[in-house]
Amino acid sequence: MSYPRIVILTGAGISAESGVPTFRGPDGLWEGHRVEDVATPEAFRRNPALVQAFYDARRARLAEVRPNAAHLALGRLDREWPGDLLIVTQNVDDLHERGGARRLLHMHGELLSAWCTACDARHRWTGPLAGFPPCPACSARALRPDIVWFGEMPYGMDRILDALAACDLFVAIGTSGQVYPAAGFVETARAAGARTLELNLDPSAMSERFHERRLGPAGTLVPALVDELLARAPA
Ligand code: OAD
């Protein structure tokens, strides 16, 4: 069977083999921090220096990691797939872009973007924000990581929901299914009549909701899936 319209959701698991740590490790901490100490607007108000330093370290680390076979396979799918495709990532790294993906939406923001809360401008940002540098547009020292924190609205929801409502195949890759609204996308896709497939190292919180589950590392499972899809691409 062929699936002309595909939506793919990715999570931290797809970047794990590149050496980017996932969020929910066995100790429940995210690189030594409780998520609520670094990934909420309240945390930023309470301790902006800590939050900036945390994201500065993650941004700096991007220079040391590379896309893995799973990112490269999705890049190939994007180049070669003749039908509709939307890759929605919860990841804030740039490994999908570097893997060649273009039909891509960062629903939780991007490490390489800084957002000025004074003038609302967004700037590509590769350096640190910890020193509270001035906004290149308005000079206010009001730049924050352009990351969607807990309690904030993810980006691109209209476009994502439209794509889910119209898709024939929904694939979730390397996500634990614990953070909404992304965790609910499988239900939206099912309601639209799509086939649903999960690729993950371990069963996720949403595994039972998928028509099919494949367990294993993304670096192996994703290239195999892309081969399968391209072999049955719509004319
Ligand atoms: P999690 O850390 O919650 O889950 C990562 C998932 O990837 C787990 O289910 C692992 O089993 C799986 N996994 C690990 N290594 C893998 C591999 N090599 N191949 C395939 N799967 C693997 O990460 P997310 O689900 O992405 O939000 O977390 C969702 C959101 O929670 C994040 O975007 C972030 C966080 O709070 C914000 O920052 C707003």
Coordinates of C-alpha atoms and ligand atoms in Angstrom, one line a residue:
M1 CA 0.0 0.0 0.0
S2 CA 1.2 3.5 -0.8
Y3 CA 0.8 6.5 1.5
P4 CA 0.9 9.8 -0.5
R5 CA 0.6 12.1 2.5
I6 CA 3.0 11.5 5.4
V7 CA 3.6 13.2 8.7
I8 CA 6.6 12.2 10.7
L9 CA 7.1 13.2 14.4
T10 CA 10.5 13.0 15.9
G11 CA 11.8 13.2 19.4
A12 CA 15.0 13.1 21.3
G13 CA 15.6 9.4 20.5
I14 CA 16.4 10.2 16.9
S15 CA 19.4 12.3 18.0
A16 CA 20.6 9.9 20.7
E17 CA 23.0 8.1 18.4
S18 CA 24.5 11.4 17.5
G19 CA 25.4 11.9 21.2
V20 CA 22.7 14.3 22.1
P21 CA 21.2 13.2 25.5
T22 CA 17.5 12.4 25.7
F23 CA 15.3 14.2 28.2
R24 CA 14.1 11.4 30.4
G25 CA 17.1 9.5 31.4
P26 CA 16.9 6.7 34.1
D27 CA 17.7 9.3 36.8
G28 CA 14.8 11.5 35.8
L29 CA 17.1 14.4 35.4
W30 CA 17.9 16.3 32.2
E31 CA 21.7 16.7 32.2
G32 CA 21.7 17.1 35.9
H33 CA 18.8 19.5 36.2
R34 CA 15.1 19.1 37.0
V35 CA 13.2 20.1 33.9
E36 CA 11.2 22.6 35.9
D37 CA 14.5 24.4 36.9
V38 CA 15.5 25.1 33.3
A39 CA 12.6 24.7 30.9
T40 CA 9.8 26.9 32.2
P41 CA 9.1 30.7 32.0
E42 CA 9.1 30.7 35.8
A43 CA 12.6 29.2 35.9
F44 CA 13.8 31.9 33.6
R45 CA 12.3 34.7 35.7
R46 CA 13.7 33.1 38.9
N47 CA 17.2 32.4 37.6
P48 CA 17.8 33.7 34.1
A49 CA 21.6 33.2 34.3
L50 CA 21.2 29.5 35.1
V51 CA 18.7 29.0 32.2
Q52 CA 20.8 30.9 29.7
A53 CA 23.9 29.0 30.7
F54 CA 22.1 25.7 30.4
Y55 CA 21.0 26.4 26.8
D56 CA 24.3 28.1 26.0
A57 CA 26.0 24.7 26.8
R58 CA 23.6 22.8 24.6
R59 CA 24.0 25.3 21.8
A60 CA 27.8 25.1 22.0
R61 CA 27.6 21.3 21.9
L62 CA 25.8 21.3 18.5
A63 CA 29.2 22.0 16.9
E64 CA 30.4 18.7 18.2
V65 CA 27.6 16.4 17.0
R66 CA 26.7 15.2 13.6
P67 CA 23.5 13.9 12.0
N68 CA 23.3 10.1 12.2
A69 CA 21.9 7.6 9.7
A70 CA 18.3 8.3 10.8
H71 CA 18.5 12.1 10.1
L72 CA 20.2 11.3 6.7
A73 CA 17.5 8.9 5.8
L74 CA 14.8 11.4 6.5
G75 CA 16.8 13.9 4.4
R76 CA 16.7 11.4 1.5
L77 CA 13.0 10.9 2.0
D78 CA 12.4 14.6 1.8
R79 CA 14.4 14.9 -1.4
E80 CA 12.9 11.9 -3.1
W81 CA 9.3 11.6 -1.8
P82 CA 6.9 12.9 -4.5
G83 CA 3.9 13.2 -2.2
D84 CA 3.2 15.5 0.7
L85 CA 5.5 15.3 3.7
L86 CA 5.9 17.1 6.9
I87 CA 8.6 16.3 9.4
V88 CA 7.6 17.7 12.8
T89 CA 10.4 17.6 15.3
Q90 CA 10.3 18.2 19.1
N91 CA 14.0 18.5 19.0
V92 CA 15.8 21.9 19.3
D93 CA 19.0 20.7 17.6
D94 CA 19.7 21.3 13.9
L95 CA 20.5 17.7 13.0
H96 CA 17.4 17.3 10.7
E97 CA 18.5 20.4 8.7
R98 CA 22.1 19.1 8.5
G99 CA 20.7 15.7 7.4
G100 CA 19.0 17.4 4.5
A101 CA 15.4 17.7 5.7
R102 CA 13.6 20.8 4.4
R103 CA 9.9 20.1 4.9
L104 CA 10.5 20.5 8.6
L105 CA 8.8 22.2 11.5
H106 CA 10.5 22.8 14.9
M107 CA 7.4 22.7 17.2
H108 CA 9.5 23.2 20.3
G109 CA 11.8 25.9 18.9
E110 CA 15.5 25.9 18.0
L111 CA 18.7 26.3 19.9
L112 CA 20.1 28.3 17.0
S113 CA 17.5 31.0 17.3
A114 CA 17.2 33.8 19.9
W115 CA 14.0 35.6 20.5
C116 CA 13.8 39.2 21.7
T117 CA 11.0 39.6 24.2
A118 CA 11.1 43.4 23.8
C119 CA 10.6 43.7 20.0
D120 CA 9.6 40.1 19.1
A121 CA 12.4 39.7 16.5
R122 CA 14.1 36.4 16.1
H123 CA 17.7 36.1 15.1
R124 CA 19.9 33.1 14.1
W125 CA 22.2 32.7 17.1
T126 CA 25.3 30.6 17.4
G127 CA 27.0 32.2 20.4
P128 CA 26.1 32.5 24.1
L129 CA 23.2 34.5 25.5
A130 CA 24.4 34.4 29.1
G131 CA 25.9 37.9 29.0
F132 CA 22.5 39.2 27.9
P133 CA 23.8 40.7 24.6
P134 CA 21.7 43.4 23.0
C135 CA 19.1 42.5 20.4
P136 CA 20.5 43.3 16.9
A137 CA 17.1 44.8 16.0
C138 CA 16.2 47.0 19.0
S139 CA 19.3 46.8 21.3
A140 CA 17.2 45.7 24.3
R141 CA 19.0 43.2 26.5
A142 CA 15.9 41.0 26.3
L143 CA 17.0 38.0 24.3
R144 CA 16.0 34.5 25.4
P145 CA 16.4 31.0 23.9
D146 CA 13.8 30.6 21.2
I147 CA 12.6 27.4 22.9
V148 CA 9.0 26.5 23.8
W149 CA 9.0 25.9 27.5
F150 CA 6.5 24.0 29.6
G151 CA 3.3 26.0 29.7
E152 CA 4.0 27.8 26.4
M153 CA 2.2 27.2 23.1
P154 CA 4.2 25.0 20.6
Y155 CA 4.9 26.5 17.2
G156 CA 3.1 25.7 14.0
M157 CA 0.1 23.9 15.6
D158 CA -2.3 25.0 12.8
R159 CA -0.1 23.7 10.1
I160 CA 0.6 20.5 12.1
L161 CA -3.1 19.8 12.7
D162 CA -4.0 20.4 9.1
A163 CA -1.3 18.0 8.0
L164 CA -2.4 15.3 10.5
A165 CA -6.0 15.7 9.4
A166 CA -5.0 15.0 5.8
C167 CA -2.3 12.4 6.2
D168 CA -2.4 8.7 5.2
L169 CA 0.6 7.7 7.3
F170 CA 1.8 9.0 10.7
V171 CA 5.1 7.9 12.0
A172 CA 6.5 8.7 15.4
I173 CA 10.3 8.2 15.9
G174 CA 12.2 8.3 19.2
T175 CA 9.7 10.0 21.4
S176 CA 8.5 8.9 24.8
G177 CA 4.9 10.0 24.2
Q178 CA 4.8 11.9 27.6
V179 CA 4.6 15.5 26.4
Y180 CA 1.4 17.0 24.9
P181 CA 0.3 18.1 22.4
A182 CA 2.8 15.9 20.5
A183 CA 1.8 12.8 22.4
G184 CA -1.8 13.2 21.1
F185 CA -0.8 13.4 17.4
V186 CA -1.3 9.6 17.0
E187 CA -5.0 10.0 18.0
T188 CA -5.5 12.9 15.6
A189 CA -4.0 10.9 12.8
R190 CA -6.0 7.8 13.6
A191 CA -9.2 9.9 13.7
A192 CA -8.3 11.1 10.2
G193 CA -8.1 7.4 9.1
A194 CA -4.2 7.3 8.8
R195 CA -2.1 4.3 9.4
T196 CA 0.1 4.8 12.4
L197 CA 3.6 3.5 13.1
E198 CA 5.9 3.9 16.0
L199 CA 9.7 3.5 15.8
N200 CA 11.4 3.6 19.3
L201 CA 14.1 1.9 21.3
D202 CA 11.6 0.9 24.0
P203 CA 7.8 0.9 24.1
S204 CA 6.6 4.5 24.7
A205 CA 3.7 5.7 26.8
M206 CA 1.6 5.8 23.6
S207 CA 2.8 2.5 22.0
E208 CA -0.6 0.8 22.3
R209 CA -2.3 3.5 20.3
F210 CA -0.2 2.8 17.1
H211 CA -1.3 0.2 14.5
E212 CA 2.3 -1.0 14.3
R213 CA 5.4 -0.7 16.5
R214 CA 9.0 -1.4 15.6
L215 CA 11.5 -1.6 18.5
G216 CA 15.2 -0.8 17.9
P217 CA 17.6 2.1 17.4
A218 CA 16.5 4.8 15.0
G219 CA 19.8 4.6 13.1
T220 CA 18.8 1.2 11.9
L221 CA 15.0 1.4 11.8
V222 CA 14.6 4.7 10.0
P223 CA 16.8 4.0 6.9
A224 CA 14.9 0.7 6.5
L225 CA 11.6 2.4 6.7
V226 CA 12.7 5.1 4.2
D227 CA 13.8 2.3 1.7
E228 CA 10.3 0.7 2.2
L229 CA 8.5 3.9 1.6
L230 CA 10.5 5.0 -1.5
A231 CA 10.1 1.5 -3.0
R232 CA 6.3 2.1 -2.9
A233 CA 6.3 5.9 -3.7
P234 CA 3.2 7.2 -5.5
A235 CA 3.8 7.9 -9.2
Ligands
OAD1 P1 12.3 11.7 25.8 O1 13.7 11.8 26.4 O2 11.1 11.8 26.7 O3 12.2 10.3 25.1 C1 13.1 9.8 24.2 C2 12.6 8.5 23.6 O4 13.6 8.0 22.7 C3 12.4 7.3 24.6 O5 11.2 6.7 24.4 C4 13.6 6.4 24.3 O6 13.2 5.0 24.5 C5 13.8 6.6 22.8 N1 15.2 6.4 22.4 C6 16.3 6.5 23.0 N2 17.4 6.2 22.2 C7 16.8 5.9 21.0 C8 17.4 5.4 19.8 N3 18.7 5.3 19.6 N4 16.5 5.1 18.8 C9 15.2 5.3 18.9 N5 14.6 5.7 20.1 C10 15.4 6.0 21.1 O7 12.3 12.8 24.6 P2 11.0 13.4 23.8 O8 9.9 12.4 23.7 O9 11.6 14.0 22.6 O10 10.3 19.5 25.3 O11 10.6 14.5 24.8 C11 9.6 15.4 24.5 C12 9.8 16.8 25.0 O12 10.0 16.7 26.4 C13 11.0 17.5 24.5 O13 10.8 18.1 23.2 C14 11.3 18.5 25.5 C15 11.1 17.7 26.7 O14 10.6 18.4 27.8 C16 10.7 20.8 25.5 O15 11.8 21.2 25.7 C17 9.5 21.8 25.4

